[in-house]
């Protein structure tokens, strides 16, 4: 029996920060479900290698190299995608950075840089994509939040602020865009063993903390996030709007 409810055939998706880590896994999953995926990162060569891997697996992909902090380039990339492929159906705002430092050492510049990359860019890319999605009365905007949208920990005040804000932005967009058939949801990953977290994985004390704090007793594998992106983008997720889908092995429900 074909699982049409999870099919993305004919859909056109842009995934920011998709040359590695969680973005790459989500891009592969969307392509595997039938979407044409526009891969994004700052380095064209890396993106083309990713595109080749998706094509080698029978999927459809193209590349769009830009830095999400460059609003003109980011919005221009959406325009180019619409021009080349006729529209945009799915936007996954995944690109993000993390900066870790003691509060006394955390500069305003670093704080602003994290907010700009992890929150402000999601706002203007969603606003620009929504301009097209509302006209076609269909769209799926997925913001990649974090368990730090609902929790806090020392040394990452900007990341916690940005990801908390992203959960709020998701609700605001869900309310405003829903009447035009555009949903907006957030995926909140727990601790996944990605390049962003290498320093934490390799820290014996933090690694033990994550394993003890998580009922599944381990870090998430990046490939374990792809299904949620497909689900929220697919017909199966059509009536989900404004939701924060936590994928953390149970971390946030453990006392
Ligand atoms: C940290 C981590 C988090 C991760 C984690 C939560 O410093 O606590 O880098 O920011 O992103 O996976 O989403």
PDB file of C-alpha atoms and ligand atoms in Angstrom:
ATOM      1  CA  UNK A   1       0.000   0.000   0.000  1.00  0.00           C
ATOM      2  CA  UNK A   2       1.477   3.344  -1.028  1.00  0.00           C
ATOM      3  CA  UNK A   3       1.837   5.719   1.916  1.00  0.00           C
ATOM      4  CA  UNK A   4       0.459   8.695  -0.016  1.00  0.00           C
ATOM      5  CA  UNK A   5      -0.192  10.531   3.240  1.00  0.00           C
ATOM      6  CA  UNK A   6       3.577  10.893   3.646  1.00  0.00           C
ATOM      7  CA  UNK A   7       4.311  11.610  -0.013  1.00  0.00           C
ATOM      8  CA  UNK A   8       5.953  14.891  -1.031  1.00  0.00           C
ATOM      9  CA  UNK A   9       5.843  14.146  -4.748  1.00  0.00           C
ATOM     10  CA  UNK A  10       5.632  17.365  -6.739  1.00  0.00           C
ATOM     11  CA  UNK A  11       6.543  19.567  -3.805  1.00  0.00           C
ATOM     12  CA  UNK A  12       9.378  22.120  -3.959  1.00  0.00           C
ATOM     13  CA  UNK A  13      11.351  22.543  -0.741  1.00  0.00           C
ATOM     14  CA  UNK A  14      14.100  24.907   0.391  1.00  0.00           C
ATOM     15  CA  UNK A  15      16.123  23.725   3.390  1.00  0.00           C
ATOM     16  CA  UNK A  16      18.589  26.252   4.784  1.00  0.00           C
ATOM     17  CA  UNK A  17      21.836  24.974   6.222  1.00  0.00           C
ATOM     18  CA  UNK A  18      21.360  21.628   4.484  1.00  0.00           C
ATOM     19  CA  UNK A  19      24.928  20.714   3.494  1.00  0.00           C
ATOM     20  CA  UNK A  20      25.529  18.955   6.807  1.00  0.00           C
ATOM     21  CA  UNK A  21      24.039  17.952  10.151  1.00  0.00           C
ATOM     22  CA  UNK A  22      20.315  18.002  10.773  1.00  0.00           C
ATOM     23  CA  UNK A  23      19.631  20.095   7.674  1.00  0.00           C
ATOM     24  CA  UNK A  24      21.290  17.531   5.432  1.00  0.00           C
ATOM     25  CA  UNK A  25      19.352  14.686   7.035  1.00  0.00           C
ATOM     26  CA  UNK A  26      16.057  16.552   6.615  1.00  0.00           C
ATOM     27  CA  UNK A  27      16.913  17.378   2.998  1.00  0.00           C
ATOM     28  CA  UNK A  28      17.601  13.712   2.253  1.00  0.00           C
ATOM     29  CA  UNK A  29      14.359  12.667   3.922  1.00  0.00           C
ATOM     30  CA  UNK A  30      12.303  15.198   1.955  1.00  0.00           C
ATOM     31  CA  UNK A  31      13.949  14.084  -1.291  1.00  0.00           C
ATOM     32  CA  UNK A  32      13.289  10.480  -0.347  1.00  0.00           C
ATOM     33  CA  UNK A  33       9.606  11.329   0.039  1.00  0.00           C
ATOM     34  CA  UNK A  34       9.543  12.763  -3.486  1.00  0.00           C
ATOM     35  CA  UNK A  35      10.184  16.479  -3.031  1.00  0.00           C
ATOM     36  CA  UNK A  36      12.552  18.512  -5.164  1.00  0.00           C
ATOM     37  CA  UNK A  37      14.939  19.896  -2.564  1.00  0.00           C
ATOM     38  CA  UNK A  38      16.876  23.126  -2.954  1.00  0.00           C
ATOM     39  CA  UNK A  39      19.975  22.680  -0.844  1.00  0.00           C
ATOM     40  CA  UNK A  40      21.468  25.697   0.881  1.00  0.00           C
ATOM     41  CA  UNK A  41      24.728  26.522   2.543  1.00  0.00           C
ATOM     42  CA  UNK A  42      27.518  29.022   2.072  1.00  0.00           C
ATOM     43  CA  UNK A  43      29.756  26.815  -0.057  1.00  0.00           C
ATOM     44  CA  UNK A  44      28.592  25.860  -3.571  1.00  0.00           C
ATOM     45  CA  UNK A  45      31.076  22.991  -3.963  1.00  0.00           C
ATOM     46  CA  UNK A  46      29.881  21.246  -0.817  1.00  0.00           C
ATOM     47  CA  UNK A  47      26.273  21.694  -1.894  1.00  0.00           C
ATOM     48  CA  UNK A  48      26.950  20.145  -5.306  1.00  0.00           C
ATOM     49  CA  UNK A  49      28.403  17.049  -3.643  1.00  0.00           C
ATOM     50  CA  UNK A  50      25.253  16.784  -1.551  1.00  0.00           C
ATOM     51  CA  UNK A  51      23.107  17.258  -4.643  1.00  0.00           C
ATOM     52  CA  UNK A  52      24.975  14.461  -6.406  1.00  0.00           C
ATOM     53  CA  UNK A  53      24.360  12.131  -3.456  1.00  0.00           C
ATOM     54  CA  UNK A  54      20.617  12.805  -3.536  1.00  0.00           C
ATOM     55  CA  UNK A  55      20.524  12.335  -7.317  1.00  0.00           C
ATOM     56  CA  UNK A  56      22.519   9.095  -7.026  1.00  0.00           C
ATOM     57  CA  UNK A  57      19.754   7.828  -4.738  1.00  0.00           C
ATOM     58  CA  UNK A  58      17.125   8.701  -7.335  1.00  0.00           C
ATOM     59  CA  UNK A  59      16.068  11.968  -5.730  1.00  0.00           C
ATOM     60  CA  UNK A  60      15.738  15.473  -7.158  1.00  0.00           C
ATOM     61  CA  UNK A  61      17.812  18.353  -5.845  1.00  0.00           C
ATOM     62  CA  UNK A  62      19.430  21.642  -6.793  1.00  0.00           C
ATOM     63  CA  UNK A  63      21.668  24.088  -4.985  1.00  0.00           C
ATOM     64  CA  UNK A  64      21.407  27.686  -3.794  1.00  0.00           C
ATOM     65  CA  UNK A  65      24.454  29.056  -2.015  1.00  0.00           C
ATOM     66  CA  UNK A  66      23.806  32.049   0.244  1.00  0.00           C
ATOM     67  CA  UNK A  67      24.293  33.117   3.841  1.00  0.00           C
ATOM     68  CA  UNK A  68      20.948  33.437   5.638  1.00  0.00           C
ATOM     69  CA  UNK A  69      22.169  36.588   7.414  1.00  0.00           C
ATOM     70  CA  UNK A  70      22.217  38.326   4.017  1.00  0.00           C
ATOM     71  CA  UNK A  71      18.532  39.225   3.724  1.00  0.00           C
ATOM     72  CA  UNK A  72      18.777  40.366   0.097  1.00  0.00           C
ATOM     73  CA  UNK A  73      20.562  37.181  -0.967  1.00  0.00           C
ATOM     74  CA  UNK A  74      18.210  34.945   1.027  1.00  0.00           C
ATOM     75  CA  UNK A  75      15.039  36.500  -0.338  1.00  0.00           C
ATOM     76  CA  UNK A  76      16.572  36.649  -3.805  1.00  0.00           C
ATOM     77  CA  UNK A  77      17.238  32.917  -3.598  1.00  0.00           C
ATOM     78  CA  UNK A  78      13.555  32.311  -2.924  1.00  0.00           C
ATOM     79  CA  UNK A  79      12.679  34.460  -5.944  1.00  0.00           C
ATOM     80  CA  UNK A  80      15.116  32.445  -8.089  1.00  0.00           C
ATOM     81  CA  UNK A  81      13.626  29.166  -6.832  1.00  0.00           C
ATOM     82  CA  UNK A  82      10.139  30.338  -7.788  1.00  0.00           C
ATOM     83  CA  UNK A  83      11.395  31.482 -11.189  1.00  0.00           C
ATOM     84  CA  UNK A  84      13.166  28.172 -11.889  1.00  0.00           C
ATOM     85  CA  UNK A  85      10.733  25.686 -10.351  1.00  0.00           C
ATOM     86  CA  UNK A  86       7.443  27.567 -10.458  1.00  0.00           C
ATOM     87  CA  UNK A  87       7.016  28.028  -6.742  1.00  0.00           C
ATOM     88  CA  UNK A  88       7.999  27.130  -3.191  1.00  0.00           C
ATOM     89  CA  UNK A  89       5.872  24.735  -1.149  1.00  0.00           C
ATOM     90  CA  UNK A  90       8.097  23.956   1.843  1.00  0.00           C
ATOM     91  CA  UNK A  91      10.575  26.174   3.699  1.00  0.00           C
ATOM     92  CA  UNK A  92      12.658  24.645   6.454  1.00  0.00           C
ATOM     93  CA  UNK A  93      14.448  27.348   8.432  1.00  0.00           C
ATOM     94  CA  UNK A  94      17.272  25.219   9.751  1.00  0.00           C
ATOM     95  CA  UNK A  95      20.493  27.232   9.400  1.00  0.00           C
ATOM     96  CA  UNK A  96      21.847  28.254  12.790  1.00  0.00           C
ATOM     97  CA  UNK A  97      24.910  28.892  14.863  1.00  0.00           C
ATOM     98  CA  UNK A  98      25.767  28.548  18.518  1.00  0.00           C
ATOM     99  CA  UNK A  99      28.118  30.626  20.628  1.00  0.00           C
ATOM    100  CA  UNK A 100      29.046  29.442  24.110  1.00  0.00           C
ATOM    101  CA  UNK A 101      30.651  31.659  26.770  1.00  0.00           C
ATOM    102  CA  UNK A 102      30.227  32.636  30.414  1.00  0.00           C
ATOM    103  CA  UNK A 103      27.750  35.513  30.694  1.00  0.00           C
ATOM    104  CA  UNK A 104      30.457  37.934  31.859  1.00  0.00           C
ATOM    105  CA  UNK A 105      32.381  37.165  28.684  1.00  0.00           C
ATOM    106  CA  UNK A 106      29.422  37.041  26.312  1.00  0.00           C
ATOM    107  CA  UNK A 107      29.648  40.128  24.076  1.00  0.00           C
ATOM    108  CA  UNK A 108      26.700  42.058  22.684  1.00  0.00           C
ATOM    109  CA  UNK A 109      28.117  41.475  19.222  1.00  0.00           C
ATOM    110  CA  UNK A 110      28.045  37.703  19.736  1.00  0.00           C
ATOM    111  CA  UNK A 111      24.532  37.893  21.136  1.00  0.00           C
ATOM    112  CA  UNK A 112      23.337  39.927  18.150  1.00  0.00           C
ATOM    113  CA  UNK A 113      25.039  37.610  15.679  1.00  0.00           C
ATOM    114  CA  UNK A 114      23.259  34.544  17.069  1.00  0.00           C
ATOM    115  CA  UNK A 115      19.874  36.295  17.146  1.00  0.00           C
ATOM    116  CA  UNK A 116      20.320  37.504  13.554  1.00  0.00           C
ATOM    117  CA  UNK A 117      21.245  34.057  12.255  1.00  0.00           C
ATOM    118  CA  UNK A 118      18.911  31.888  14.327  1.00  0.00           C
ATOM    119  CA  UNK A 119      15.806  34.095  14.575  1.00  0.00           C
ATOM    120  CA  UNK A 120      15.731  37.221  12.417  1.00  0.00           C
ATOM    121  CA  UNK A 121      16.690  35.336   9.248  1.00  0.00           C
ATOM    122  CA  UNK A 122      13.843  32.877   9.869  1.00  0.00           C
ATOM    123  CA  UNK A 123      11.447  35.820  10.082  1.00  0.00           C
ATOM    124  CA  UNK A 124      12.348  37.440   6.779  1.00  0.00           C
ATOM    125  CA  UNK A 125      12.673  34.146   4.883  1.00  0.00           C
ATOM    126  CA  UNK A 126       9.268  33.029   6.144  1.00  0.00           C
ATOM    127  CA  UNK A 127       7.794  36.433   5.271  1.00  0.00           C
ATOM    128  CA  UNK A 128       9.215  36.233   1.733  1.00  0.00           C
ATOM    129  CA  UNK A 129       8.215  32.611   1.145  1.00  0.00           C
ATOM    130  CA  UNK A 130       4.736  33.309   2.521  1.00  0.00           C
ATOM    131  CA  UNK A 131       4.297  35.940  -0.197  1.00  0.00           C
ATOM    132  CA  UNK A 132       4.297  33.100  -2.718  1.00  0.00           C
ATOM    133  CA  UNK A 133       2.681  30.408  -0.577  1.00  0.00           C
ATOM    134  CA  UNK A 134      -0.421  32.456   0.259  1.00  0.00           C
ATOM    135  CA  UNK A 135      -1.055  33.099  -3.435  1.00  0.00           C
ATOM    136  CA  UNK A 136      -1.055  29.342  -4.142  1.00  0.00           C
ATOM    137  CA  UNK A 137      -3.038  28.691  -0.977  1.00  0.00           C
ATOM    138  CA  UNK A 138      -0.467  26.109   0.135  1.00  0.00           C
ATOM    139  CA  UNK A 139       2.674  26.220   2.177  1.00  0.00           C
ATOM    140  CA  UNK A 140       4.598  24.442   4.903  1.00  0.00           C
ATOM    141  CA  UNK A 141       6.997  26.526   6.986  1.00  0.00           C
ATOM    142  CA  UNK A 142       9.050  24.559   9.506  1.00  0.00           C
ATOM    143  CA  UNK A 143      11.340  26.369  11.919  1.00  0.00           C
ATOM    144  CA  UNK A 144      14.053  24.321  13.580  1.00  0.00           C
ATOM    145  CA  UNK A 145      13.845  25.328  17.223  1.00  0.00           C
ATOM    146  CA  UNK A 146      15.404  23.398  20.093  1.00  0.00           C
ATOM    147  CA  UNK A 147      14.743  21.969  23.540  1.00  0.00           C
ATOM    148  CA  UNK A 148      16.350  25.256  24.491  1.00  0.00           C
ATOM    149  CA  UNK A 149      13.138  26.879  23.260  1.00  0.00           C
ATOM    150  CA  UNK A 150      11.641  25.614  26.531  1.00  0.00           C
ATOM    151  CA  UNK A 151      14.712  24.997  28.720  1.00  0.00           C
ATOM    152  CA  UNK A 152      17.785  26.992  29.707  1.00  0.00           C
ATOM    153  CA  UNK A 153      21.349  26.138  30.482  1.00  0.00           C
ATOM    154  CA  UNK A 154      24.485  28.198  31.263  1.00  0.00           C
ATOM    155  CA  UNK A 155      26.734  29.706  28.550  1.00  0.00           C
ATOM    156  CA  UNK A 156      24.172  29.886  25.704  1.00  0.00           C
ATOM    157  CA  UNK A 157      21.972  32.940  26.486  1.00  0.00           C
ATOM    158  CA  UNK A 158      21.729  34.011  22.840  1.00  0.00           C
ATOM    159  CA  UNK A 159      20.864  30.533  21.576  1.00  0.00           C
ATOM    160  CA  UNK A 160      18.179  30.083  24.281  1.00  0.00           C
ATOM    161  CA  UNK A 161      16.771  33.529  23.462  1.00  0.00           C
ATOM    162  CA  UNK A 162      16.740  32.890  19.703  1.00  0.00           C
ATOM    163  CA  UNK A 163      15.202  29.426  19.953  1.00  0.00           C
ATOM    164  CA  UNK A 164      12.618  30.647  22.481  1.00  0.00           C
ATOM    165  CA  UNK A 165      11.758  33.461  20.097  1.00  0.00           C
ATOM    166  CA  UNK A 166      11.523  31.022  17.216  1.00  0.00           C
ATOM    167  CA  UNK A 167       8.809  29.075  19.051  1.00  0.00           C
ATOM    168  CA  UNK A 168       6.907  32.334  19.414  1.00  0.00           C
ATOM    169  CA  UNK A 169       7.452  33.322  15.787  1.00  0.00           C
ATOM    170  CA  UNK A 170       6.086  29.919  14.788  1.00  0.00           C
ATOM    171  CA  UNK A 171       2.836  30.609  16.643  1.00  0.00           C
ATOM    172  CA  UNK A 172       2.527  34.079  15.190  1.00  0.00           C
ATOM    173  CA  UNK A 173       3.027  32.890  11.624  1.00  0.00           C
ATOM    174  CA  UNK A 174       0.672  29.934  12.155  1.00  0.00           C
ATOM    175  CA  UNK A 175      -2.138  32.277  13.167  1.00  0.00           C
ATOM    176  CA  UNK A 176      -1.507  34.861  10.467  1.00  0.00           C
ATOM    177  CA  UNK A 177      -0.919  32.472   7.546  1.00  0.00           C
ATOM    178  CA  UNK A 178      -3.384  29.698   8.412  1.00  0.00           C
ATOM    179  CA  UNK A 179      -6.341  31.307   6.666  1.00  0.00           C
ATOM    180  CA  UNK A 180      -4.375  31.141   3.386  1.00  0.00           C
ATOM    181  CA  UNK A 181      -3.562  27.441   3.695  1.00  0.00           C
ATOM    182  CA  UNK A 182      -0.043  27.937   5.003  1.00  0.00           C
ATOM    183  CA  UNK A 183       0.959  26.096   8.160  1.00  0.00           C
ATOM    184  CA  UNK A 184       3.920  26.975  10.351  1.00  0.00           C
ATOM    185  CA  UNK A 185       5.354  24.514  12.859  1.00  0.00           C
ATOM    186  CA  UNK A 186       8.612  24.057  14.736  1.00  0.00           C
ATOM    187  CA  UNK A 187      10.766  21.025  15.368  1.00  0.00           C
ATOM    188  CA  UNK A 188      12.619  21.162  18.674  1.00  0.00           C
ATOM    189  CA  UNK A 189      15.584  18.780  18.623  1.00  0.00           C
ATOM    190  CA  UNK A 190      17.191  17.640  21.825  1.00  0.00           C
ATOM    191  CA  UNK A 191      20.865  16.805  21.837  1.00  0.00           C
ATOM    192  CA  UNK A 192      21.915  15.323  18.495  1.00  0.00           C
ATOM    193  CA  UNK A 193      25.462  14.261  17.667  1.00  0.00           C
ATOM    194  CA  UNK A 194      26.093  16.885  14.987  1.00  0.00           C
ATOM    195  CA  UNK A 195      29.157  18.964  14.121  1.00  0.00           C
ATOM    196  CA  UNK A 196      27.531  21.860  16.025  1.00  0.00           C
ATOM    197  CA  UNK A 197      27.763  19.729  19.148  1.00  0.00           C
ATOM    198  CA  UNK A 198      31.102  17.983  18.652  1.00  0.00           C
ATOM    199  CA  UNK A 199      32.665  19.852  21.571  1.00  0.00           C
ATOM    200  CA  UNK A 200      29.817  18.699  23.819  1.00  0.00           C
ATOM    201  CA  UNK A 201      29.831  15.087  22.638  1.00  0.00           C
ATOM    202  CA  UNK A 202      33.556  14.898  23.264  1.00  0.00           C
ATOM    203  CA  UNK A 203      33.215  16.433  26.741  1.00  0.00           C
ATOM    204  CA  UNK A 204      32.939  13.380  29.035  1.00  0.00           C
ATOM    205  CA  UNK A 205      31.023  15.297  31.718  1.00  0.00           C
ATOM    206  CA  UNK A 206      28.502  16.845  29.314  1.00  0.00           C
ATOM    207  CA  UNK A 207      28.129  13.591  27.412  1.00  0.00           C
ATOM    208  CA  UNK A 208      27.266  11.803  30.670  1.00  0.00           C
ATOM    209  CA  UNK A 209      24.854  14.594  31.587  1.00  0.00           C
ATOM    210  CA  UNK A 210      22.965  14.188  28.307  1.00  0.00           C
ATOM    211  CA  UNK A 211      22.836  10.398  28.615  1.00  0.00           C
ATOM    212  CA  UNK A 212      21.623  10.591  32.234  1.00  0.00           C
ATOM    213  CA  UNK A 213      19.082  13.338  31.491  1.00  0.00           C
ATOM    214  CA  UNK A 214      17.616  11.539  28.483  1.00  0.00           C
ATOM    215  CA  UNK A 215      15.330   8.517  29.131  1.00  0.00           C
ATOM    216  CA  UNK A 216      16.662   6.842  25.976  1.00  0.00           C
ATOM    217  CA  UNK A 217      20.099   7.232  27.535  1.00  0.00           C
ATOM    218  CA  UNK A 218      21.849   8.538  24.418  1.00  0.00           C
ATOM    219  CA  UNK A 219      22.321  11.405  21.970  1.00  0.00           C
ATOM    220  CA  UNK A 220      20.038  11.623  18.962  1.00  0.00           C
ATOM    221  CA  UNK A 221      21.334  10.402  15.630  1.00  0.00           C
ATOM    222  CA  UNK A 222      20.903  13.151  12.966  1.00  0.00           C
ATOM    223  CA  UNK A 223      19.038  10.741  10.661  1.00  0.00           C
ATOM    224  CA  UNK A 224      16.386  10.400  13.400  1.00  0.00           C
ATOM    225  CA  UNK A 225      15.140  13.913  12.692  1.00  0.00           C
ATOM    226  CA  UNK A 226      14.301  13.500   8.987  1.00  0.00           C
ATOM    227  CA  UNK A 227      10.962  11.789   9.504  1.00  0.00           C
ATOM    228  CA  UNK A 228       9.520  14.688  11.481  1.00  0.00           C
ATOM    229  CA  UNK A 229      10.284  17.088   8.637  1.00  0.00           C
ATOM    230  CA  UNK A 230       8.557  14.778   6.159  1.00  0.00           C
ATOM    231  CA  UNK A 231       5.587  14.310   8.494  1.00  0.00           C
ATOM    232  CA  UNK A 232       4.993  18.027   9.029  1.00  0.00           C
ATOM    233  CA  UNK A 233       5.465  18.765   5.301  1.00  0.00           C
ATOM    234  CA  UNK A 234       3.198  15.943   4.104  1.00  0.00           C
ATOM    235  CA  UNK A 235      -0.577  15.470   3.867  1.00  0.00           C
ATOM    236  CA  UNK A 236      -0.300  13.545   7.143  1.00  0.00           C
ATOM    237  CA  UNK A 237       0.571  16.804   8.882  1.00  0.00           C
ATOM    238  CA  UNK A 238      -1.957  18.996   7.091  1.00  0.00           C
ATOM    239  CA  UNK A 239      -3.966  19.900  10.195  1.00  0.00           C
ATOM    240  CA  UNK A 240      -0.960  20.521  12.452  1.00  0.00           C
ATOM    241  CA  UNK A 241      -0.334  24.252  12.849  1.00  0.00           C
ATOM    242  CA  UNK A 242       1.651  26.248  15.376  1.00  0.00           C
ATOM    243  CA  UNK A 243       3.016  23.099  16.982  1.00  0.00           C
ATOM    244  CA  UNK A 244       6.370  22.674  18.695  1.00  0.00           C
ATOM    245  CA  UNK A 245       7.322  19.062  17.951  1.00  0.00           C
ATOM    246  CA  UNK A 246       9.923  18.079  20.535  1.00  0.00           C
ATOM    247  CA  UNK A 247      12.272  15.278  19.439  1.00  0.00           C
ATOM    248  CA  UNK A 248      14.585  14.708  22.383  1.00  0.00           C
ATOM    249  CA  UNK A 249      14.472  11.079  23.518  1.00  0.00           C
ATOM    250  CA  UNK A 250      12.323  12.212  26.435  1.00  0.00           C
ATOM    251  CA  UNK A 251      14.777  14.753  27.905  1.00  0.00           C
ATOM    252  CA  UNK A 252      12.235  17.509  28.496  1.00  0.00           C
ATOM    253  CA  UNK A 253       9.751  15.244  30.301  1.00  0.00           C
ATOM    254  CA  UNK A 254      12.272  13.789  32.753  1.00  0.00           C
ATOM    255  CA  UNK A 255      12.485  15.173  36.326  1.00  0.00           C
TER     256      UNK A 255
HETATM  257  C1  LIG B   1      24.233  23.557  23.592  1.00  0.00           C
HETATM  258  C2  LIG B   1      23.863  22.861  22.304  1.00  0.00           C
HETATM  259  C3  LIG B   1      22.461  23.194  21.921  1.00  0.00           C
HETATM  260  C4  LIG B   1      22.115  22.236  20.808  1.00  0.00           C
HETATM  261  C5  LIG B   1      21.208  21.184  21.322  1.00  0.00           C
HETATM  262  C6  LIG B   1      19.822  21.686  21.664  1.00  0.00           C
HETATM  263  O1  LIG B   1      25.243  24.255  23.606  1.00  0.00           O
HETATM  264  O2  LIG B   1      23.480  23.346  24.566  1.00  0.00           O
HETATM  265  O3  LIG B   1      24.698  23.285  21.227  1.00  0.00           O
HETATM  266  O4  LIG B   1      22.421  24.532  21.590  1.00  0.00           O
HETATM  267  O5  LIG B   1      21.638  22.852  19.697  1.00  0.00           O
HETATM  268  O6  LIG B   1      21.094  20.179  20.390  1.00  0.00           O
HETATM  269  O7  LIG B   1      19.076  21.872  20.506  1.00  0.00           O
END
